[in-house]
Amino acid sequence: MAASAAAAKTVQKFSKEEIIQVYREMHLIRRFEERMAQLYQQGKIGGFCHLYIGQEAVAVAAEHAIAKDDYMITSYRDHGHVLVRGADPEKIAAELVAKEGGIAKAKGGSMHLFDIEHNFYGGHGIVGGQIPVGTGMAFASKYRGDGRVTVCFFGEAAMNQGTFHESLNMASLWGLPIIYVCENNRYGMGTALERASAVKELSKRTAGAYHIEGVAADGMDFFAMHKCFSDAVERARKESRPTFIDAQTYRFRGHSMSDPVHSHYRTKEEVKDMQKRDPIKIVLQYIDDNLLASQSEIDNLTEKIDEEINESIARALNQPDPKAETLYDDVYVE
Ligand SMILES: Cc1ncc(C[n+]2csc(CCOP(=O)(O)OP(=O)(O)O)c2C)c(N)n1
């Protein structure tokens, strides 16, 4: 049963500053990606580009429940996570348009963003590839006793990979401080969850098979997600136990920029229906219900974020192309 927004709200009240910051981050991700979609359509971004639009509540809630020196790792749908960790939008945009100052020096592109300064370890293109890596990061934290928590994100289709099962078995056996977050947007490319998974209640899979506490929550709702993450962080820090979260979310765009919004695997009506529960609308409603900011304050803030993004993108586009002689740099660690 998904935790409801109302139930979660009674657990923690958010200050005006914090909830405005939540809106700021969610809108930053949304607008940044809308601009990336435009650049992609103009042919300025090469390779794959998967947008996170619709899923923003999940990464933003995680960031508000963990500490800056905790670790985050995710799949190729990674723009939102790295932005919320605090990476510079100019560096992210430069990576996508393959410029010298890109966050991975233009060698990774959209799917392989990396920002160690902000404890963000990718950006992984192989479905499920980040799950054993994240598990290893959590193992390192436990071994060193550094008290850090790892948050490892993946889509529901990744849960059918062998590495998922091996990782969860080890994490449970060894008591690792990790939060496994399935960003369950219902589709792996065009394949619906129920066509690929024998057990649809994903948290039951981990609880039953690996004794990993599993919880399902409304992934469109920042407040419900924040509650799950806070509990999971506490479990990781106090008991050194992993948690699995089934964040029931939705992507409003196609699987990647080269796919249509719905195609034959879902209907226009379904997408429209889910957009009624846009995660940004839910946060704005909370701000309104609790009289935390007026409409004009929100409008001013929105305008300021849009300007910041536009300026960052303009600077990124003006950067030089990477030099050919740097192609083989950073292949091996010296
Ligand atoms: C090992 C592997 N198999 C297949 C692919 C091709 N592929 C890319 S994305 C994707 C679907 C993944 O869906 P999900 O894990 O639910 O994540 P979402 O895209 O929904 O965020 C597939 C099959 C891949 N990248 N890696």
mmCIF file of C-alpha atoms and ligand atoms in Angstrom:
data_model
loop_
_atom_site.group_PDB
_atom_site.id
_atom_site.type_symbol
_atom_site.label_atom_id
_atom_site.label_comp_id
_atom_site.label_asym_id
_atom_site.label_seq_id
_atom_site.Cartn_x
_atom_site.Cartn_y
_atom_site.Cartn_z
ATOM 1 C CA MET A 1 0.000 0.000 0.000
ATOM 2 C CA ALA A 2 1.494 3.347 -1.025
ATOM 3 C CA ALA A 3 2.096 5.838 1.792
ATOM 4 C CA SER A 4 -0.242 8.780 1.328
ATOM 5 C CA ALA A 5 0.801 12.416 1.230
ATOM 6 C CA ALA A 6 -1.484 13.280 4.119
ATOM 7 C CA ALA A 7 -0.022 10.553 6.325
ATOM 8 C CA ALA A 8 3.505 11.621 5.479
ATOM 9 C CA LYS A 9 2.769 15.290 6.114
ATOM 10 C CA THR A 10 1.869 14.614 9.712
ATOM 11 C CA VAL A 11 5.316 13.116 10.243
ATOM 12 C CA GLN A 12 7.369 16.133 9.281
ATOM 13 C CA LYS A 13 6.470 19.752 8.734
ATOM 14 C CA PHE A 14 8.718 21.586 6.348
ATOM 15 C CA SER A 15 9.906 25.117 6.925
ATOM 16 C CA LYS A 16 9.233 27.725 4.287
ATOM 17 C CA GLU A 17 12.952 27.774 3.365
ATOM 18 C CA GLU A 18 13.147 24.036 2.923
ATOM 19 C CA ILE A 19 9.998 23.647 0.878
ATOM 20 C CA ILE A 20 10.946 26.564 -1.355
ATOM 21 C CA GLN A 21 14.282 24.843 -1.905
ATOM 22 C CA VAL A 22 12.403 21.646 -2.820
ATOM 23 C CA TYR A 23 10.362 23.554 -5.397
ATOM 24 C CA ARG A 24 13.527 25.259 -6.655
ATOM 25 C CA GLU A 25 15.265 21.913 -7.234
ATOM 26 C CA MET A 26 12.268 20.251 -8.858
ATOM 27 C CA HIS A 27 11.703 23.159 -11.196
ATOM 28 C CA LEU A 28 15.424 23.392 -11.971
ATOM 29 C CA ILE A 29 15.439 19.755 -13.098
ATOM 30 C CA ARG A 30 12.216 20.153 -15.090
ATOM 31 C CA ARG A 31 13.257 23.292 -16.920
ATOM 32 C CA PHE A 32 16.817 22.115 -17.496
ATOM 33 C CA GLU A 33 15.500 18.989 -19.186
ATOM 34 C CA GLU A 34 12.910 20.863 -21.241
ATOM 35 C CA ARG A 35 15.779 22.968 -22.574
ATOM 36 C CA MET A 36 17.848 19.818 -23.240
ATOM 37 C CA ALA A 37 14.912 18.412 -25.226
ATOM 38 C CA GLN A 38 15.002 21.552 -27.399
ATOM 39 C CA LEU A 39 18.763 21.273 -27.904
ATOM 40 C CA TYR A 40 18.362 17.611 -28.814
ATOM 41 C CA GLN A 41 15.732 18.483 -31.403
ATOM 42 C CA GLN A 42 18.087 21.117 -32.823
ATOM 43 C CA GLY A 43 20.718 18.421 -33.292
ATOM 44 C CA LYS A 44 23.058 19.877 -30.672
ATOM 45 C CA ILE A 45 23.098 16.743 -28.496
ATOM 46 C CA GLY A 46 24.436 13.493 -29.911
ATOM 47 C CA GLY A 47 23.825 9.952 -28.672
ATOM 48 C CA PHE A 48 21.146 8.925 -26.226
ATOM 49 C CA CYS A 49 19.299 11.301 -23.926
ATOM 50 C CA HIS A 50 16.749 10.043 -21.386
ATOM 51 C CA LEU A 51 14.646 12.622 -19.593
ATOM 52 C CA TYR A 52 13.563 12.409 -15.937
ATOM 53 C CA ILE A 53 10.475 14.613 -16.396
ATOM 54 C CA GLY A 54 7.717 13.357 -14.065
ATOM 55 C CA GLN A 55 10.065 11.581 -11.651
ATOM 56 C CA GLU A 56 11.581 14.651 -9.934
ATOM 57 C CA ALA A 57 10.025 14.028 -6.503
ATOM 58 C CA VAL A 58 12.109 10.881 -6.027
ATOM 59 C CA ALA A 59 15.626 12.293 -6.398
ATOM 60 C CA VAL A 60 14.761 15.556 -4.635
ATOM 61 C CA ALA A 61 13.274 13.714 -1.641
ATOM 62 C CA ALA A 62 16.357 11.500 -1.405
ATOM 63 C CA GLU A 63 18.670 14.506 -1.399
ATOM 64 C CA HIS A 64 16.675 16.109 1.417
ATOM 65 C CA ALA A 65 16.938 12.983 3.559
ATOM 66 C CA ILE A 66 20.657 12.245 3.138
ATOM 67 C CA ALA A 67 23.807 14.206 3.974
ATOM 68 C CA LYS A 68 26.069 15.854 1.418
ATOM 69 C CA ASP A 69 28.805 13.281 1.981
ATOM 70 C CA ASP A 70 26.502 10.316 1.452
ATOM 71 C CA TYR A 71 26.768 8.632 -1.943
ATOM 72 C CA MET A 72 24.384 8.546 -4.878
ATOM 73 C CA ILE A 73 24.535 6.350 -7.968
ATOM 74 C CA THR A 74 21.981 5.823 -10.735
ATOM 75 C CA SER A 75 21.239 4.709 -14.282
ATOM 76 C CA TYR A 76 21.414 6.607 -17.588
ATOM 77 C CA ARG A 77 18.337 8.698 -16.574
ATOM 78 C CA ASP A 78 20.685 10.779 -14.483
ATOM 79 C CA HIS A 79 20.297 14.545 -15.099
ATOM 80 C CA GLY A 80 17.954 15.069 -12.147
ATOM 81 C CA HIS A 81 20.123 13.234 -9.640
ATOM 82 C CA VAL A 82 23.347 15.040 -10.461
ATOM 83 C CA LEU A 83 21.629 18.436 -10.503
ATOM 84 C CA VAL A 84 20.025 17.868 -7.120
ATOM 85 C CA ARG A 85 23.404 16.833 -5.689
ATOM 86 C CA GLY A 86 24.560 20.362 -6.529
ATOM 87 C CA ALA A 87 26.477 19.967 -9.786
ATOM 88 C CA ASP A 88 26.866 23.080 -11.912
ATOM 89 C CA PRO A 89 24.179 23.158 -14.661
ATOM 90 C CA GLU A 90 26.727 24.664 -17.070
ATOM 91 C CA LYS A 91 28.978 21.608 -16.672
ATOM 92 C CA ILE A 92 26.049 19.226 -17.224
ATOM 93 C CA ALA A 93 24.846 21.119 -20.283
ATOM 94 C CA ALA A 94 28.430 21.238 -21.615
ATOM 95 C CA GLU A 95 28.659 17.451 -21.244
ATOM 96 C CA LEU A 96 25.463 16.946 -23.215
ATOM 97 C CA VAL A 97 26.560 19.225 -26.047
ATOM 98 C CA ALA A 98 30.085 17.720 -25.931
ATOM 99 C CA LYS A 99 32.121 20.771 -24.924
ATOM 100 C CA GLU A 100 35.502 20.989 -23.215
ATOM 101 C CA GLY A 101 34.114 21.921 -19.768
ATOM 102 C CA GLY A 102 31.658 19.026 -19.638
ATOM 103 C CA ILE A 103 31.393 17.312 -16.272
ATOM 104 C CA ALA A 104 32.989 14.181 -17.800
ATOM 105 C CA LYS A 105 35.144 16.218 -20.208
ATOM 106 C CA ALA A 106 32.678 15.421 -23.027
ATOM 107 C CA LYS A 107 33.596 11.738 -22.875
ATOM 108 C CA GLY A 108 30.452 10.441 -21.215
ATOM 109 C CA GLY A 109 27.473 12.350 -22.556
ATOM 110 C CA SER A 110 23.976 12.361 -21.113
ATOM 111 C CA MET A 111 24.095 8.789 -19.788
ATOM 112 C CA HIS A 112 27.445 8.999 -18.000
ATOM 113 C CA LEU A 113 27.445 12.075 -15.814
ATOM 114 C CA PHE A 114 29.862 11.837 -12.883
ATOM 115 C CA ASP A 115 30.631 14.301 -10.102
ATOM 116 C CA ILE A 116 32.834 12.974 -7.332
ATOM 117 C CA GLU A 117 33.077 16.420 -5.730
ATOM 118 C CA HIS A 118 29.370 16.071 -4.953
ATOM 119 C CA ASN A 119 29.555 12.319 -4.183
ATOM 120 C CA PHE A 120 27.688 11.386 -7.345
ATOM 121 C CA TYR A 121 29.061 8.211 -8.932
ATOM 122 C CA GLY A 122 27.161 8.071 -12.231
ATOM 123 C CA GLY A 123 25.341 7.796 -14.733
ATOM 124 C CA HIS A 124 25.486 4.098 -15.940
ATOM 125 C CA GLY A 125 24.299 2.951 -19.366
ATOM 126 C CA ILE A 126 24.083 -0.790 -18.731
ATOM 127 C CA VAL A 127 20.693 -1.620 -17.219
ATOM 128 C CA GLY A 128 21.356 -2.636 -13.607
ATOM 129 C CA GLY A 129 25.117 -2.029 -13.945
ATOM 130 C CA GLN A 130 25.117 0.504 -11.125
ATOM 131 C CA ILE A 131 23.559 -1.909 -8.606
ATOM 132 C CA PRO A 132 26.709 -3.971 -7.844
ATOM 133 C CA VAL A 133 28.827 -0.800 -7.984
ATOM 134 C CA GLY A 134 26.566 0.919 -5.434
ATOM 135 C CA THR A 135 26.652 -2.213 -3.292
ATOM 136 C CA GLY A 136 30.448 -2.082 -3.392
ATOM 137 C CA MET A 137 30.387 1.569 -2.344
ATOM 138 C CA ALA A 138 28.228 0.666 0.653
ATOM 139 C CA PHE A 139 30.584 -2.209 1.474
ATOM 140 C CA ALA A 140 33.514 0.257 1.419
ATOM 141 C CA SER A 141 31.655 2.568 3.820
ATOM 142 C CA LYS A 142 31.006 -0.266 6.226
ATOM 143 C CA TYR A 143 34.612 -1.500 5.978
ATOM 144 C CA ARG A 144 36.011 1.976 6.627
ATOM 145 C CA GLY A 145 33.371 2.787 9.241
ATOM 146 C CA ASP A 146 32.832 6.209 7.682
ATOM 147 C CA GLY A 147 29.089 6.279 8.492
ATOM 148 C CA ARG A 148 28.078 7.125 4.935
ATOM 149 C CA VAL A 149 24.920 5.859 3.271
ATOM 150 C CA THR A 150 24.666 4.939 -0.418
ATOM 151 C CA VAL A 151 21.467 5.605 -2.361
ATOM 152 C CA CYS A 152 21.316 3.412 -5.458
ATOM 153 C CA PHE A 153 18.598 4.160 -8.049
ATOM 154 C CA PHE A 154 17.416 1.941 -10.911
ATOM 155 C CA GLY A 155 14.297 1.289 -12.985
ATOM 156 C CA GLU A 156 11.889 -1.609 -12.389
ATOM 157 C CA ALA A 157 13.214 -3.469 -15.456
ATOM 158 C CA ALA A 158 16.656 -3.592 -13.829
ATOM 159 C CA MET A 159 15.168 -5.725 -11.056
ATOM 160 C CA ASN A 160 15.112 -8.682 -13.412
ATOM 161 C CA GLN A 161 18.879 -8.567 -13.913
ATOM 162 C CA GLY A 162 20.992 -11.171 -12.137
ATOM 163 C CA THR A 163 23.244 -8.535 -10.589
ATOM 164 C CA PHE A 164 20.252 -7.098 -8.715
ATOM 165 C CA HIS A 165 19.720 -10.403 -6.917
ATOM 166 C CA GLU A 166 23.387 -11.034 -6.200
ATOM 167 C CA SER A 167 23.762 -7.519 -4.819
ATOM 168 C CA LEU A 168 20.720 -7.675 -2.579
ATOM 169 C CA ASN A 169 21.742 -11.032 -1.203
ATOM 170 C CA MET A 170 25.164 -9.709 -0.224
ATOM 171 C CA ALA A 171 23.821 -6.412 1.117
ATOM 172 C CA SER A 172 21.450 -8.250 3.429
ATOM 173 C CA LEU A 173 23.983 -10.871 4.492
ATOM 174 C CA TRP A 174 26.655 -8.283 5.279
ATOM 175 C CA GLY A 175 24.343 -5.597 6.648
ATOM 176 C CA LEU A 176 25.284 -2.801 4.271
ATOM 177 C CA PRO A 177 24.184 0.828 4.712
ATOM 178 C CA ILE A 178 22.448 1.134 1.350
ATOM 179 C CA ILE A 179 19.047 2.252 0.062
ATOM 180 C CA TYR A 180 17.958 0.513 -3.123
ATOM 181 C CA VAL A 181 15.443 2.727 -4.904
ATOM 182 C CA CYS A 182 13.407 1.331 -7.745
ATOM 183 C CA GLU A 183 12.116 4.308 -9.718
ATOM 184 C CA ASN A 184 9.147 2.325 -10.896
ATOM 185 C CA ASN A 185 7.832 4.339 -13.833
ATOM 186 C CA ARG A 186 5.885 1.255 -15.006
ATOM 187 C CA TYR A 187 7.743 0.717 -18.309
ATOM 188 C CA GLY A 188 11.111 -0.636 -19.334
ATOM 189 C CA MET A 189 11.284 1.053 -22.733
ATOM 190 C CA GLY A 190 7.890 -0.133 -24.099
ATOM 191 C CA THR A 191 7.436 -3.166 -21.826
ATOM 192 C CA ALA A 192 4.973 -2.793 -18.982
ATOM 193 C CA LEU A 193 6.009 -4.043 -15.538
ATOM 194 C CA GLU A 194 3.296 -6.735 -15.507
ATOM 195 C CA ARG A 195 4.601 -8.217 -18.769
ATOM 196 C CA ALA A 196 8.123 -8.618 -17.412
ATOM 197 C CA SER A 197 7.807 -9.301 -13.710
ATOM 198 C CA ALA A 198 6.179 -12.386 -12.201
ATOM 199 C CA VAL A 199 5.592 -10.502 -8.943
ATOM 200 C CA LYS A 200 4.254 -6.982 -9.328
ATOM 201 C CA GLU A 201 4.478 -6.028 -5.647
ATOM 202 C CA LEU A 202 8.152 -5.249 -5.906
ATOM 203 C CA SER A 203 8.830 -4.696 -2.213
ATOM 204 C CA LYS A 204 7.526 -8.211 -1.483
ATOM 205 C CA ARG A 205 10.213 -9.613 -3.745
ATOM 206 C CA THR A 206 13.025 -8.168 -1.657
ATOM 207 C CA ALA A 207 11.411 -8.750 1.713
ATOM 208 C CA GLY A 208 10.592 -12.379 0.930
ATOM 209 C CA ALA A 209 13.764 -13.337 -0.869
ATOM 210 C CA TYR A 210 16.451 -11.363 0.929
ATOM 211 C CA HIS A 211 15.006 -10.139 4.235
ATOM 212 C CA ILE A 212 15.433 -6.591 3.081
ATOM 213 C CA GLU A 213 12.830 -4.240 4.508
ATOM 214 C CA GLY A 214 10.750 -3.127 1.523
ATOM 215 C CA VAL A 215 8.305 -0.279 1.208
ATOM 216 C CA ALA A 216 6.093 0.958 -1.640
ATOM 217 C CA ALA A 217 5.336 4.659 -1.830
ATOM 218 C CA ASP A 218 3.776 7.287 -4.038
ATOM 219 C CA GLY A 219 6.709 8.434 -6.126
ATOM 220 C CA MET A 220 4.847 11.493 -7.399
ATOM 221 C CA ASP A 221 4.629 12.820 -3.864
ATOM 222 C CA PHE A 222 7.744 14.428 -2.397
ATOM 223 C CA PHE A 223 6.356 14.124 1.146
ATOM 224 C CA ALA A 224 5.638 10.400 0.950
ATOM 225 C CA MET A 225 9.054 9.812 -0.607
ATOM 226 C CA HIS A 226 10.816 11.924 1.992
ATOM 227 C CA LYS A 227 9.295 9.853 4.787
ATOM 228 C CA CYS A 228 10.519 6.604 3.177
ATOM 229 C CA PHE A 229 14.006 7.964 2.636
ATOM 230 C CA SER A 230 14.247 9.334 6.187
ATOM 231 C CA ASP A 231 13.297 5.938 7.650
ATOM 232 C CA ALA A 232 15.734 4.173 5.347
ATOM 233 C CA VAL A 233 18.595 6.532 6.224
ATOM 234 C CA GLU A 234 17.961 5.926 9.917
ATOM 235 C CA ARG A 235 17.950 2.146 9.378
ATOM 236 C CA ALA A 236 21.220 2.384 7.448
ATOM 237 C CA ARG A 237 22.988 4.610 9.978
ATOM 238 C CA LYS A 238 21.724 3.052 13.201
ATOM 239 C CA GLU A 239 21.404 -0.614 12.245
ATOM 240 C CA SER A 240 23.580 -0.828 9.137
ATOM 241 C CA ARG A 241 20.696 -2.466 7.299
ATOM 242 C CA PRO A 242 19.679 -2.034 3.660
ATOM 243 C CA THR A 243 16.203 -0.861 2.590
ATOM 244 C CA PHE A 244 14.337 -1.321 -0.672
ATOM 245 C CA ILE A 245 11.937 1.395 -1.853
ATOM 246 C CA ASP A 246 9.421 0.905 -4.661
ATOM 247 C CA ALA A 247 8.913 4.532 -5.716
ATOM 248 C CA GLN A 248 5.790 4.406 -7.861
ATOM 249 C CA THR A 249 6.385 7.174 -10.336
ATOM 250 C CA TYR A 250 5.797 7.899 -14.013
ATOM 251 C CA ARG A 251 7.750 9.358 -16.892
ATOM 252 C CA PHE A 252 5.866 11.968 -18.865
ATOM 253 C CA ARG A 253 8.178 11.698 -21.903
ATOM 254 C CA GLY A 254 9.215 8.771 -24.073
ATOM 255 C CA HIS A 255 11.828 6.287 -22.905
ATOM 256 C CA SER A 256 14.497 8.431 -24.580
ATOM 257 C CA MET A 257 14.501 11.507 -26.784
ATOM 258 C CA SER A 258 14.278 9.313 -29.872
ATOM 259 C CA ASP A 259 10.979 7.746 -28.706
ATOM 260 C CA PRO A 260 7.471 9.197 -28.871
ATOM 261 C CA VAL A 261 5.651 10.115 -25.642
ATOM 262 C CA HIS A 262 3.295 7.124 -25.683
ATOM 263 C CA SER A 263 3.645 5.029 -28.876
ATOM 264 C CA HIS A 264 1.578 1.808 -28.837
ATOM 265 C CA TYR A 265 2.516 0.677 -25.318
ATOM 266 C CA ARG A 266 0.521 3.305 -23.425
ATOM 267 C CA THR A 267 -2.320 5.667 -24.265
ATOM 268 C CA LYS A 268 -2.413 9.462 -24.477
ATOM 269 C CA GLU A 269 -5.169 9.320 -21.858
ATOM 270 C CA GLU A 270 -2.950 7.452 -19.412
ATOM 271 C CA VAL A 271 -0.196 10.059 -19.768
ATOM 272 C CA LYS A 272 -2.688 12.912 -19.345
ATOM 273 C CA ASP A 273 -4.201 11.242 -16.338
ATOM 274 C CA MET A 274 -0.829 10.856 -14.650
ATOM 275 C CA GLN A 275 0.022 14.482 -15.416
ATOM 276 C CA LYS A 276 -2.815 15.478 -13.103
ATOM 277 C CA ARG A 277 -0.525 14.230 -10.332
ATOM 278 C CA ASP A 278 2.512 16.125 -11.560
ATOM 279 C CA PRO A 279 5.000 16.053 -8.643
ATOM 280 C CA ILE A 280 5.676 19.773 -9.003
ATOM 281 C CA LYS A 281 1.951 20.560 -8.739
ATOM 282 C CA ILE A 282 1.782 18.541 -5.505
ATOM 283 C CA VAL A 283 4.576 20.614 -3.926
ATOM 284 C CA LEU A 284 3.022 23.880 -5.139
ATOM 285 C CA GLN A 285 -0.289 22.783 -3.631
ATOM 286 C CA TYR A 286 1.426 22.164 -0.284
ATOM 287 C CA ILE A 287 3.004 25.631 -0.436
ATOM 288 C CA ASP A 288 -0.400 27.121 -1.169
ATOM 289 C CA ASP A 289 -2.279 25.107 1.481
ATOM 290 C CA ASN A 290 0.230 26.116 4.136
ATOM 291 C CA LEU A 291 0.447 29.732 2.968
ATOM 292 C CA LEU A 292 4.234 29.440 2.627
ATOM 293 C CA ALA A 293 4.602 31.720 -0.406
ATOM 294 C CA SER A 294 2.404 33.892 -2.579
ATOM 295 C CA GLN A 295 1.875 33.283 -6.281
ATOM 296 C CA SER A 296 4.035 36.280 -7.159
ATOM 297 C CA GLU A 297 6.916 34.971 -4.989
ATOM 298 C CA ILE A 298 6.692 31.642 -6.818
ATOM 299 C CA ASP A 299 6.535 33.384 -10.201
ATOM 300 C CA ASN A 300 9.613 35.479 -9.382
ATOM 301 C CA LEU A 301 11.543 32.444 -8.214
ATOM 302 C CA THR A 302 10.530 30.463 -11.308
ATOM 303 C CA GLU A 303 11.652 33.284 -13.569
ATOM 304 C CA LYS A 304 14.987 33.520 -11.765
ATOM 305 C CA ILE A 305 15.634 29.780 -12.125
ATOM 306 C CA ASP A 306 14.739 29.900 -15.830
ATOM 307 C CA GLU A 307 17.172 32.774 -16.332
ATOM 308 C CA GLU A 308 19.952 30.948 -14.467
ATOM 309 C CA ILE A 309 19.425 27.871 -16.642
ATOM 310 C CA ASN A 310 19.363 29.865 -19.864
ATOM 311 C CA GLU A 311 22.586 31.653 -18.918
ATOM 312 C CA SER A 312 24.303 28.371 -17.962
ATOM 313 C CA ILE A 313 23.280 26.798 -21.261
ATOM 314 C CA ALA A 314 24.415 29.813 -23.274
ATOM 315 C CA ARG A 315 27.836 29.640 -21.562
ATOM 316 C CA ALA A 316 28.024 25.886 -22.199
ATOM 317 C CA LEU A 317 27.259 26.306 -25.896
ATOM 318 C CA ASN A 318 30.004 28.922 -26.160
ATOM 319 C CA GLN A 319 32.656 26.647 -24.716
ATOM 320 C CA PRO A 320 35.352 25.290 -27.047
ATOM 321 C CA ASP A 321 35.118 21.761 -28.409
ATOM 322 C CA PRO A 322 37.402 19.265 -26.641
ATOM 323 C CA LYS A 323 40.872 18.992 -28.163
ATOM 324 C CA ALA A 324 41.529 15.856 -30.188
ATOM 325 C CA GLU A 325 44.821 15.211 -28.334
ATOM 326 C CA THR A 326 42.899 14.768 -25.033
ATOM 327 C CA LEU A 327 40.993 11.772 -26.414
ATOM 328 C CA TYR A 328 43.114 9.184 -24.614
ATOM 329 C CA ASP A 329 43.480 11.121 -21.338
ATOM 330 C CA ASP A 330 41.815 9.659 -18.228
ATOM 331 C CA VAL A 331 41.515 6.179 -19.688
ATOM 332 C CA TYR A 332 43.768 4.756 -16.967
ATOM 333 C CA VAL A 333 44.390 6.048 -13.449
ATOM 334 C CA GLU A 334 48.084 6.964 -13.069
HETATM 335 C C1 LIG B 1 22.123 -4.949 -19.961
HETATM 336 C C2 LIG B 1 21.275 -4.086 -20.858
HETATM 337 N N1 LIG B 1 20.256 -4.655 -21.558
HETATM 338 C C3 LIG B 1 19.490 -3.900 -22.359
HETATM 339 C C4 LIG B 1 19.729 -2.552 -22.489
HETATM 340 C C5 LIG B 1 18.816 -1.700 -23.370
HETATM 341 N N2 LIG B 1 17.932 -0.895 -22.524
HETATM 342 C C6 LIG B 1 18.214 0.393 -22.291
HETATM 343 S S1 LIG B 1 17.101 1.077 -21.256
HETATM 344 C C7 LIG B 1 16.203 -0.321 -21.114
HETATM 345 C C8 LIG B 1 14.941 -0.362 -20.260
HETATM 346 C C9 LIG B 1 15.221 -0.180 -18.801
HETATM 347 O O1 LIG B 1 14.055 0.131 -18.086
HETATM 348 P P1 LIG B 1 14.054 0.442 -16.546
HETATM 349 O O2 LIG B 1 15.164 -0.311 -15.873
HETATM 350 O O3 LIG B 1 12.690 0.216 -16.015
HETATM 351 O O4 LIG B 1 14.462 1.977 -16.455
HETATM 352 P P2 LIG B 1 13.722 3.265 -17.035
HETATM 353 O O5 LIG B 1 14.230 3.455 -18.443
HETATM 354 O O6 LIG B 1 12.275 2.999 -16.962
HETATM 355 O O7 LIG B 1 14.178 4.389 -16.170
HETATM 356 C C10 LIG B 1 16.771 -1.329 -21.880
HETATM 357 C C11 LIG B 1 16.226 -2.688 -21.992
HETATM 358 C C12 LIG B 1 20.801 -1.985 -21.764
HETATM 359 N N3 LIG B 1 21.108 -0.692 -21.823
HETATM 360 N N4 LIG B 1 21.547 -2.766 -20.936
#
